[in-house]
JSON list of C-alpha atoms in Angstrom, two decimals:
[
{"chain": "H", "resi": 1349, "resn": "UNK", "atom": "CA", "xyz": [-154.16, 0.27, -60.30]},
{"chain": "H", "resi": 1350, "resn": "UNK", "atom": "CA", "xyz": [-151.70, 1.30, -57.06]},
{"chain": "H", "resi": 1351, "resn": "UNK", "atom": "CA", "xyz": [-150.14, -1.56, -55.45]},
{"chain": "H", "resi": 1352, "resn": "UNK", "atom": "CA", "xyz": [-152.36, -0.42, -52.25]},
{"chain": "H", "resi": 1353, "resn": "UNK", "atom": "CA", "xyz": [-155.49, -0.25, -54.10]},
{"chain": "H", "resi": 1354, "resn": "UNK", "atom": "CA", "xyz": [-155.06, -3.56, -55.62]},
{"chain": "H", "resi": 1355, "resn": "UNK", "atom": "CA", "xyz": [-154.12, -4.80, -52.05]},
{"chain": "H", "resi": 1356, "resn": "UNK", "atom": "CA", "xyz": [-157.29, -3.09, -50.50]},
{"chain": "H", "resi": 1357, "resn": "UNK", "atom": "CA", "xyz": [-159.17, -4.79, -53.18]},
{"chain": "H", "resi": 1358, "resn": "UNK", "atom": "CA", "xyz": [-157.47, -8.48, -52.38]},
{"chain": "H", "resi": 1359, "resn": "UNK", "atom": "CA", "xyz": [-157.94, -8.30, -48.80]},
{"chain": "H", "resi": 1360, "resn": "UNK", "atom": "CA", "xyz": [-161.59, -6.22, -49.02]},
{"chain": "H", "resi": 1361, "resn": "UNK", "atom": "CA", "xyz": [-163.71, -3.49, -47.70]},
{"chain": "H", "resi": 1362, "resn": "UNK", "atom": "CA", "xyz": [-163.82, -4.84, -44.04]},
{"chain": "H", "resi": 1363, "resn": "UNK", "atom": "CA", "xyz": [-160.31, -6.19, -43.56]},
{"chain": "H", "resi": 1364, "resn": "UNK", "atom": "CA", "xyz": [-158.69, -2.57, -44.83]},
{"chain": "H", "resi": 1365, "resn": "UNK", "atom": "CA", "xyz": [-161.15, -0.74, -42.24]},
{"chain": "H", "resi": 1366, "resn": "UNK", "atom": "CA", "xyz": [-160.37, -2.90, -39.41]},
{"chain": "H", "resi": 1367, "resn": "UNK", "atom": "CA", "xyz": [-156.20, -2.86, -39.71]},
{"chain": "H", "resi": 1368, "resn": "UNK", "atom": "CA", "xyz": [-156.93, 0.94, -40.29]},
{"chain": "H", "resi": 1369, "resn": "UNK", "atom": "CA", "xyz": [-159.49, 1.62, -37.35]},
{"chain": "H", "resi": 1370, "resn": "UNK", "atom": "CA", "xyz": [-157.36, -0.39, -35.48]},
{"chain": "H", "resi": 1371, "resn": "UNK", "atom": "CA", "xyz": [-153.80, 1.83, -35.98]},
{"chain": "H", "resi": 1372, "resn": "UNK", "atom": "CA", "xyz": [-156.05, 4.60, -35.67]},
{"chain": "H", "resi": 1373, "resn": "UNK", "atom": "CA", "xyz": [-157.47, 3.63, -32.14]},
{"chain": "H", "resi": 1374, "resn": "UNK", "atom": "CA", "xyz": [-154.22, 2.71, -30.95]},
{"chain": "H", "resi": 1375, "resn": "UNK", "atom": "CA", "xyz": [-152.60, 5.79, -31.82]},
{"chain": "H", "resi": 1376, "resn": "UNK", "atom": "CA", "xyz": [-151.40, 8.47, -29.00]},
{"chain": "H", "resi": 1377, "resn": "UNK", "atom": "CA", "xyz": [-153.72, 10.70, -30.68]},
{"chain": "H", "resi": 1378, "resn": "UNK", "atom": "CA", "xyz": [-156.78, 8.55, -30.28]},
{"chain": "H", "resi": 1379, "resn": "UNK", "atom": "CA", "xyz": [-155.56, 7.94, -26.36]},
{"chain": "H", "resi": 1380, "resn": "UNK", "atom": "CA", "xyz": [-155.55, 11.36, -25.90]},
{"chain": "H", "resi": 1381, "resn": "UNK", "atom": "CA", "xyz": [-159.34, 12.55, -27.23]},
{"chain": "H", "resi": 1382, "resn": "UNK", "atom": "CA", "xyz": [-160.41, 9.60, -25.22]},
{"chain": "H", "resi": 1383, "resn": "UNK", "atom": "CA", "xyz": [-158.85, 11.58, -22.08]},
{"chain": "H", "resi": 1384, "resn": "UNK", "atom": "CA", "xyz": [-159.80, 14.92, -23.18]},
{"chain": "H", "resi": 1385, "resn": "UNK", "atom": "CA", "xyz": [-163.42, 13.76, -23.81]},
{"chain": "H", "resi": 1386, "resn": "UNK", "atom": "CA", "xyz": [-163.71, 11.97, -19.98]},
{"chain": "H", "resi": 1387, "resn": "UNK", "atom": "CA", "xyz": [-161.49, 15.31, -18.35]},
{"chain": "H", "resi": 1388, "resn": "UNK", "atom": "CA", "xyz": [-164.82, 17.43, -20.05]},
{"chain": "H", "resi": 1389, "resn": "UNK", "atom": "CA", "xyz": [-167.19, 15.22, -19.04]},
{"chain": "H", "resi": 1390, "resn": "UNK", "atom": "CA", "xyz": [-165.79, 15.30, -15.35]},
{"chain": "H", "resi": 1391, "resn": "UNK", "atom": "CA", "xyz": [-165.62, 18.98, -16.11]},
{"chain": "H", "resi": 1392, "resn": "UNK", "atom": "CA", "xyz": [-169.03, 19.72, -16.86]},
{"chain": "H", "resi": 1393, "resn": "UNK", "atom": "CA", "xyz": [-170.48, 17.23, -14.15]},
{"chain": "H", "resi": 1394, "resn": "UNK", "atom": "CA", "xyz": [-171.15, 20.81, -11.49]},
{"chain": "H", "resi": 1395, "resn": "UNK", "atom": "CA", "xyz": [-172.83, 22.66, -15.06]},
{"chain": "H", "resi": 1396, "resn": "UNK", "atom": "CA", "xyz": [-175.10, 19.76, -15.36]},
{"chain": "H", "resi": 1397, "resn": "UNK", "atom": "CA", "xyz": [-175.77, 18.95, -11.47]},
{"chain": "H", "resi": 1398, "resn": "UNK", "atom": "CA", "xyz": [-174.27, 15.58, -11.72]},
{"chain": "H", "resi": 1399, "resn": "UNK", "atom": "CA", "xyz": [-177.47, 14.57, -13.69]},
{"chain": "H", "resi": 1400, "resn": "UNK", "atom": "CA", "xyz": [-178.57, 10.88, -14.49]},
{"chain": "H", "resi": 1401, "resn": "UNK", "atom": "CA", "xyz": [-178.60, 12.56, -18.19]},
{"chain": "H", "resi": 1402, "resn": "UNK", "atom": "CA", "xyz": [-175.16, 13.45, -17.66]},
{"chain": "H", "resi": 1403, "resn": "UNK", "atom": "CA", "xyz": [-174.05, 10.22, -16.40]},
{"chain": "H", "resi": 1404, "resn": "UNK", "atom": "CA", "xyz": [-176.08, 8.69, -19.09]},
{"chain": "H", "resi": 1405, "resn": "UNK", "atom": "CA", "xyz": [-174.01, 10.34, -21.95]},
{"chain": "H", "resi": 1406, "resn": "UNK", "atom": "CA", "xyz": [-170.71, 8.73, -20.59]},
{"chain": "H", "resi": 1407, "resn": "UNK", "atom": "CA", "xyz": [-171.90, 5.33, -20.22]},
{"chain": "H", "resi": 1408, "resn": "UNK", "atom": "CA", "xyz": [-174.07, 4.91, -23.57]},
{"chain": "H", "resi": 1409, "resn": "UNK", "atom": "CA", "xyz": [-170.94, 6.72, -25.92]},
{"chain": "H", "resi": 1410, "resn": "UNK", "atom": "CA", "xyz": [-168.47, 4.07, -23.84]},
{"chain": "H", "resi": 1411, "resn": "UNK", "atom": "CA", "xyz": [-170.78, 1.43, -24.20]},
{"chain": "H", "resi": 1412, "resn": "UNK", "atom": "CA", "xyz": [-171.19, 1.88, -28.25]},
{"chain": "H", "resi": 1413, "resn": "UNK", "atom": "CA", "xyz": [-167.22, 2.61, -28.78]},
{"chain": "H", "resi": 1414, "resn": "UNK", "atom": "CA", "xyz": [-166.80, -0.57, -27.07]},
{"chain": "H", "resi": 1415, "resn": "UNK", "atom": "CA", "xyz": [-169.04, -2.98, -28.31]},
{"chain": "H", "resi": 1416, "resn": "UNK", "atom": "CA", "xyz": [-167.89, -2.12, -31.57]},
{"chain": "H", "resi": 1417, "resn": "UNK", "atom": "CA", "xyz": [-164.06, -2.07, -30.73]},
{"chain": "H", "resi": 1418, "resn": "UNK", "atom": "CA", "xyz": [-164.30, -5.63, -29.89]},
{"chain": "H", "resi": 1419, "resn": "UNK", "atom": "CA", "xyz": [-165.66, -6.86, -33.32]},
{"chain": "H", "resi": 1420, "resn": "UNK", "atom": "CA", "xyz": [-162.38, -4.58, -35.08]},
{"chain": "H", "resi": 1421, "resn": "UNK", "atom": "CA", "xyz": [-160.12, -5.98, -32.48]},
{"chain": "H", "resi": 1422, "resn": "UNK", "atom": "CA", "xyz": [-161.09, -9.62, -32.43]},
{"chain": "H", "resi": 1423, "resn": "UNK", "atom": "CA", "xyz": [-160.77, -9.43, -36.73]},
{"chain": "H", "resi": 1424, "resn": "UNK", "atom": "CA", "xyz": [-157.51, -8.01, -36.57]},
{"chain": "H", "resi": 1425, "resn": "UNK", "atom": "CA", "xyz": [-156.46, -10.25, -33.55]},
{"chain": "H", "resi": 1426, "resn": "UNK", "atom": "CA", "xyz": [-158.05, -13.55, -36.03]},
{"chain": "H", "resi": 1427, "resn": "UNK", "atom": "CA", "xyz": [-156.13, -12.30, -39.33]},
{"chain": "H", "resi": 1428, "resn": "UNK", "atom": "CA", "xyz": [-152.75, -12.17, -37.55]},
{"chain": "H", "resi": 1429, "resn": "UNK", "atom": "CA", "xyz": [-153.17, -15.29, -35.48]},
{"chain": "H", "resi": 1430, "resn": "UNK", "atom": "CA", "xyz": [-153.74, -17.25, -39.20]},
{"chain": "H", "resi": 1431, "resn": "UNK", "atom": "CA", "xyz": [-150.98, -15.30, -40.59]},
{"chain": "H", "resi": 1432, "resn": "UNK", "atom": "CA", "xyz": [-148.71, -16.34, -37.52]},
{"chain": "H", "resi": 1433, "resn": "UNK", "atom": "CA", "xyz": [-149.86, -19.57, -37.86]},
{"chain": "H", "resi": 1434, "resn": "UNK", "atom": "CA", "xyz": [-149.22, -19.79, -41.63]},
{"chain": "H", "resi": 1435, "resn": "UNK", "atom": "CA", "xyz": [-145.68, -18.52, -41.20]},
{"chain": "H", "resi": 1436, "resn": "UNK", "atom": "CA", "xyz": [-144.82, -20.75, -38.66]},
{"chain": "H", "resi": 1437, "resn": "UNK", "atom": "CA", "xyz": [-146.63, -23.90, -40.84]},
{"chain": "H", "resi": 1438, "resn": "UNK", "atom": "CA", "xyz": [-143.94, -23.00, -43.55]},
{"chain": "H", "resi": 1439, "resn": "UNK", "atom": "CA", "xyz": [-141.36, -22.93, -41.26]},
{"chain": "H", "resi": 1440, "resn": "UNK", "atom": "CA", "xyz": [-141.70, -26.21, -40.14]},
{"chain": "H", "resi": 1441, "resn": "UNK", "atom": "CA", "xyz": [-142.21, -27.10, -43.64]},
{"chain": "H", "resi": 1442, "resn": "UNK", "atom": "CA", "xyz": [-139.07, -25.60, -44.93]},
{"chain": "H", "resi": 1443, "resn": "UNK", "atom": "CA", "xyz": [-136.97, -27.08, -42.07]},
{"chain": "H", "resi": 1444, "resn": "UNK", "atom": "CA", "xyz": [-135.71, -30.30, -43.21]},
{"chain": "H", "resi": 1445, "resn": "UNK", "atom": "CA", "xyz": [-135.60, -32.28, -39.49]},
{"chain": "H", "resi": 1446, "resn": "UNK", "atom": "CA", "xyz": [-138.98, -30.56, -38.68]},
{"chain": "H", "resi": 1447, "resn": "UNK", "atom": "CA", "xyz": [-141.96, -32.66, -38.06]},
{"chain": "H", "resi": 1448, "resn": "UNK", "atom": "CA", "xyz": [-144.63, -31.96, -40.83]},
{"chain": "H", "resi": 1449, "resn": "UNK", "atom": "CA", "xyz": [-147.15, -33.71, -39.17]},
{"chain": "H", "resi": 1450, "resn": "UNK", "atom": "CA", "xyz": [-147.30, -31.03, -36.28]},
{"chain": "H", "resi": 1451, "resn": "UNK", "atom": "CA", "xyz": [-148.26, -28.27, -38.90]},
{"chain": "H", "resi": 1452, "resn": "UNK", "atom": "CA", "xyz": [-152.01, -28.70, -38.26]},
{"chain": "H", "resi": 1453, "resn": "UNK", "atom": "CA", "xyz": [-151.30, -29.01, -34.56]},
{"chain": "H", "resi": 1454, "resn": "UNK", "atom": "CA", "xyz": [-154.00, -26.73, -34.14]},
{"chain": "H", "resi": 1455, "resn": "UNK", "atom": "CA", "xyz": [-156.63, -29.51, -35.17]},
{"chain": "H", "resi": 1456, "resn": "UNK", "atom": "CA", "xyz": [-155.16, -31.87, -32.47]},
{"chain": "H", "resi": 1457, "resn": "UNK", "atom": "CA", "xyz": [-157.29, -32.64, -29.20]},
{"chain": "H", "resi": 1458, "resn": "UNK", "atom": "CA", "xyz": [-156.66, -32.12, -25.69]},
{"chain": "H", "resi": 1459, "resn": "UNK", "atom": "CA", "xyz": [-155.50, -35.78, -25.52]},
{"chain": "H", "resi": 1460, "resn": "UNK", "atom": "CA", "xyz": [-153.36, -35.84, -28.86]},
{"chain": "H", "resi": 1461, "resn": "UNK", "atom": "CA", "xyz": [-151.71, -32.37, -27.17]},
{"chain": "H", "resi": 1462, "resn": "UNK", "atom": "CA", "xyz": [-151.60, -33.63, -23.70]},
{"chain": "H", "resi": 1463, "resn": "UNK", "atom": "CA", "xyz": [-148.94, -36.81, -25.40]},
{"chain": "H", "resi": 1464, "resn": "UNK", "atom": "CA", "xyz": [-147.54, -34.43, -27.74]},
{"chain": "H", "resi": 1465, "resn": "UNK", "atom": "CA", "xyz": [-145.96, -32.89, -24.18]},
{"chain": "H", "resi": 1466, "resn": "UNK", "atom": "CA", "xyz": [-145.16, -36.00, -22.69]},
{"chain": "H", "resi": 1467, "resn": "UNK", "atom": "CA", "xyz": [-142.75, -36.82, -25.67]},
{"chain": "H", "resi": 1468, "resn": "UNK", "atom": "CA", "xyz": [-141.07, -33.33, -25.36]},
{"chain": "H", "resi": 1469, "resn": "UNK", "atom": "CA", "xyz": [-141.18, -33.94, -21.81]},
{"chain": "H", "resi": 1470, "resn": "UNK", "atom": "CA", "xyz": [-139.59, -37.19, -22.10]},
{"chain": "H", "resi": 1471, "resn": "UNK", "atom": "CA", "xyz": [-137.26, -35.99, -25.13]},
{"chain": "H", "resi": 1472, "resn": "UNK", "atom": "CA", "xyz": [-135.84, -33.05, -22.23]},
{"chain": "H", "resi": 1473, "resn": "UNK", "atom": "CA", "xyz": [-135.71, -35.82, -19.54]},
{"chain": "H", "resi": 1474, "resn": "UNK", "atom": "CA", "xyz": [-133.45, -37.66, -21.51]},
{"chain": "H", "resi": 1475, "resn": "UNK", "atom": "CA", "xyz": [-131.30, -34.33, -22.70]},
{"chain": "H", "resi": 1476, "resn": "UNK", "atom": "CA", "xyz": [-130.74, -33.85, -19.12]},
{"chain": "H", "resi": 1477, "resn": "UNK", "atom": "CA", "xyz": [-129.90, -37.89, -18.32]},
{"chain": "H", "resi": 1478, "resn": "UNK", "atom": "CA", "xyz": [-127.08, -37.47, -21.54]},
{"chain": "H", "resi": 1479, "resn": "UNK", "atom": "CA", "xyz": [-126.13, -34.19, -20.34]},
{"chain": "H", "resi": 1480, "resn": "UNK", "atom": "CA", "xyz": [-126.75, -32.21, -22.90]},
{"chain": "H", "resi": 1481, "resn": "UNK", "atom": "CA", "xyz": [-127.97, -29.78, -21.13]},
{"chain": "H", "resi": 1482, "resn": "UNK", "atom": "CA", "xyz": [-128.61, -26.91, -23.55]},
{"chain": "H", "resi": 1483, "resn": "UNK", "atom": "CA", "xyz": [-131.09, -28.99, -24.74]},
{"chain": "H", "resi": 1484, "resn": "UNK", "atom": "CA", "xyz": [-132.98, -30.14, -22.30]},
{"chain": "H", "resi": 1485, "resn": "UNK", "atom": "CA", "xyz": [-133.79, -26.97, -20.99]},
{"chain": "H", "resi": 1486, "resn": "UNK", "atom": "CA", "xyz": [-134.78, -26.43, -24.53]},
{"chain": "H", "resi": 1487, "resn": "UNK", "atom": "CA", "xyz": [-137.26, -29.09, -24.33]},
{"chain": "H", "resi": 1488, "resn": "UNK", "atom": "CA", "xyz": [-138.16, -28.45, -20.86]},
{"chain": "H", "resi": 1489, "resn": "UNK", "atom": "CA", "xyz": [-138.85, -24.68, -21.76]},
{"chain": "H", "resi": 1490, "resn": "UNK", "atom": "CA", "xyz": [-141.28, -26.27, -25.18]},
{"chain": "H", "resi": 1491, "resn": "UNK", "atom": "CA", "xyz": [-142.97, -28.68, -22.45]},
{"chain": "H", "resi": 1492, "resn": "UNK", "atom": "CA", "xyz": [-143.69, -25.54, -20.10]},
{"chain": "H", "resi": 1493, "resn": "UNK", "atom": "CA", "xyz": [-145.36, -23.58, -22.50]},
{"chain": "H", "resi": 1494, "resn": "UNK", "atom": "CA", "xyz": [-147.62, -26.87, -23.67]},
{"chain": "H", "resi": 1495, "resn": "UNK", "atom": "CA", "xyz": [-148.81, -27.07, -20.33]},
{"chain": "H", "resi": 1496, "resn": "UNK", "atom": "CA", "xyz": [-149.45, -23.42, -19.81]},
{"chain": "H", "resi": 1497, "resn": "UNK", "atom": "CA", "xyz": [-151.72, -24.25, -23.08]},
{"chain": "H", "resi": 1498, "resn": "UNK", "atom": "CA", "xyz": [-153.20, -27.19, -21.60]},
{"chain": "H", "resi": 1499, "resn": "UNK", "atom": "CA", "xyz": [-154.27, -25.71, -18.67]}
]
C-alpha cells in the first residue's frame, strides 16, 4: 500500500474529501468558474426576461454550494484547530520552564481564564517596575490577546 493510500485510509473517507474539496474550492481555478458562471447568468438575464425562474436558478445553486461549503469548511477549520492545539500542547510540554498545567487551557472557564490574565498582567506590570522592558511588553502583548479572547 502507497504511503497516501495508507494515509487516506488512517485519516478516512470524509477527512481526505474535505482537505481535498477544500484546496479544490480555494483554488484560482474554482474562483474563476464561480465568476464565469455569475458573468453568464448576468448574461442571459435579457434572453430570459429577467424571469423569477431565472433569478431562481442563481439563488437555489448558491444556496446548495453554500450550505454544503460550510460543513467542508468548518471540518477542515476543526482538524487544524486540534492539530494547532496539539502542537502547541507539546511545545509547552517539551519546554522545560513551561507551565504543563496550561496545556488543557482550553478546558479552563471564563473565571479560571479571566485570573490566568491577571497573573500575566501582573507578571508584565512588574517587568515594567524592574525595567526589563523587553519583557513586559512581552507579557503585556500575552495579556492583550487574553482579553481580546475574553471579550
Amino acid at each position: 500500500m502507497s504511503q497516501d493510500a495508507e494515509n487516506a485510509h488512517k485519516k478516512g473517507w470524509f477527512v481526505c474529501f474535505a482537505q481535498k474539496a477544500a484546496v479544490a474550492t480555494g483554488s484560482p481555478w474554482v474562483f474563476g468558474l464561480a465568476v464565469a458562471v455569475v458573468v453568464l447568468w448576468i448574461v442571459t438575464g435579457p434572453l430570459f426576461k429577467f424571469s423569477d425562474t431565472w433569478q431562481l436558478v442563481i439563488n437555489t445553486g448558491t444556496t446548495i454550494i453554500t450550505f454544503l461549503m460550510v460543513f467542508l469548511i468548518q471540518n477542515t477549520q476543526n482538524r487544524d484547530a486540534r492539530i494547532m492545539q496539539l502542537k502547541l500542547d507539546e511545545l509547552i510540554r517539551a519546554a522545560s520552564k513551561a507551565n504543563t498545567a496550561y496545556i488543557d487551557m482550553e478546558n479552563m472557564s471564563e473565571a479560571e481564564l479571566a485570573e490566568l490574565q491577571k497573573h500575566y498582567e501582573a507578571l508584565a506590570k512588574k517587568a515594567r517596575d524592574e525595567g526589563d522592558h523587553k519583557a513586559a511588553e512581552a507579557h503585556s502583548d500575552a495579556g492583550a490577546k487574553a482579553a481580546q479572547v475574553l471579550g
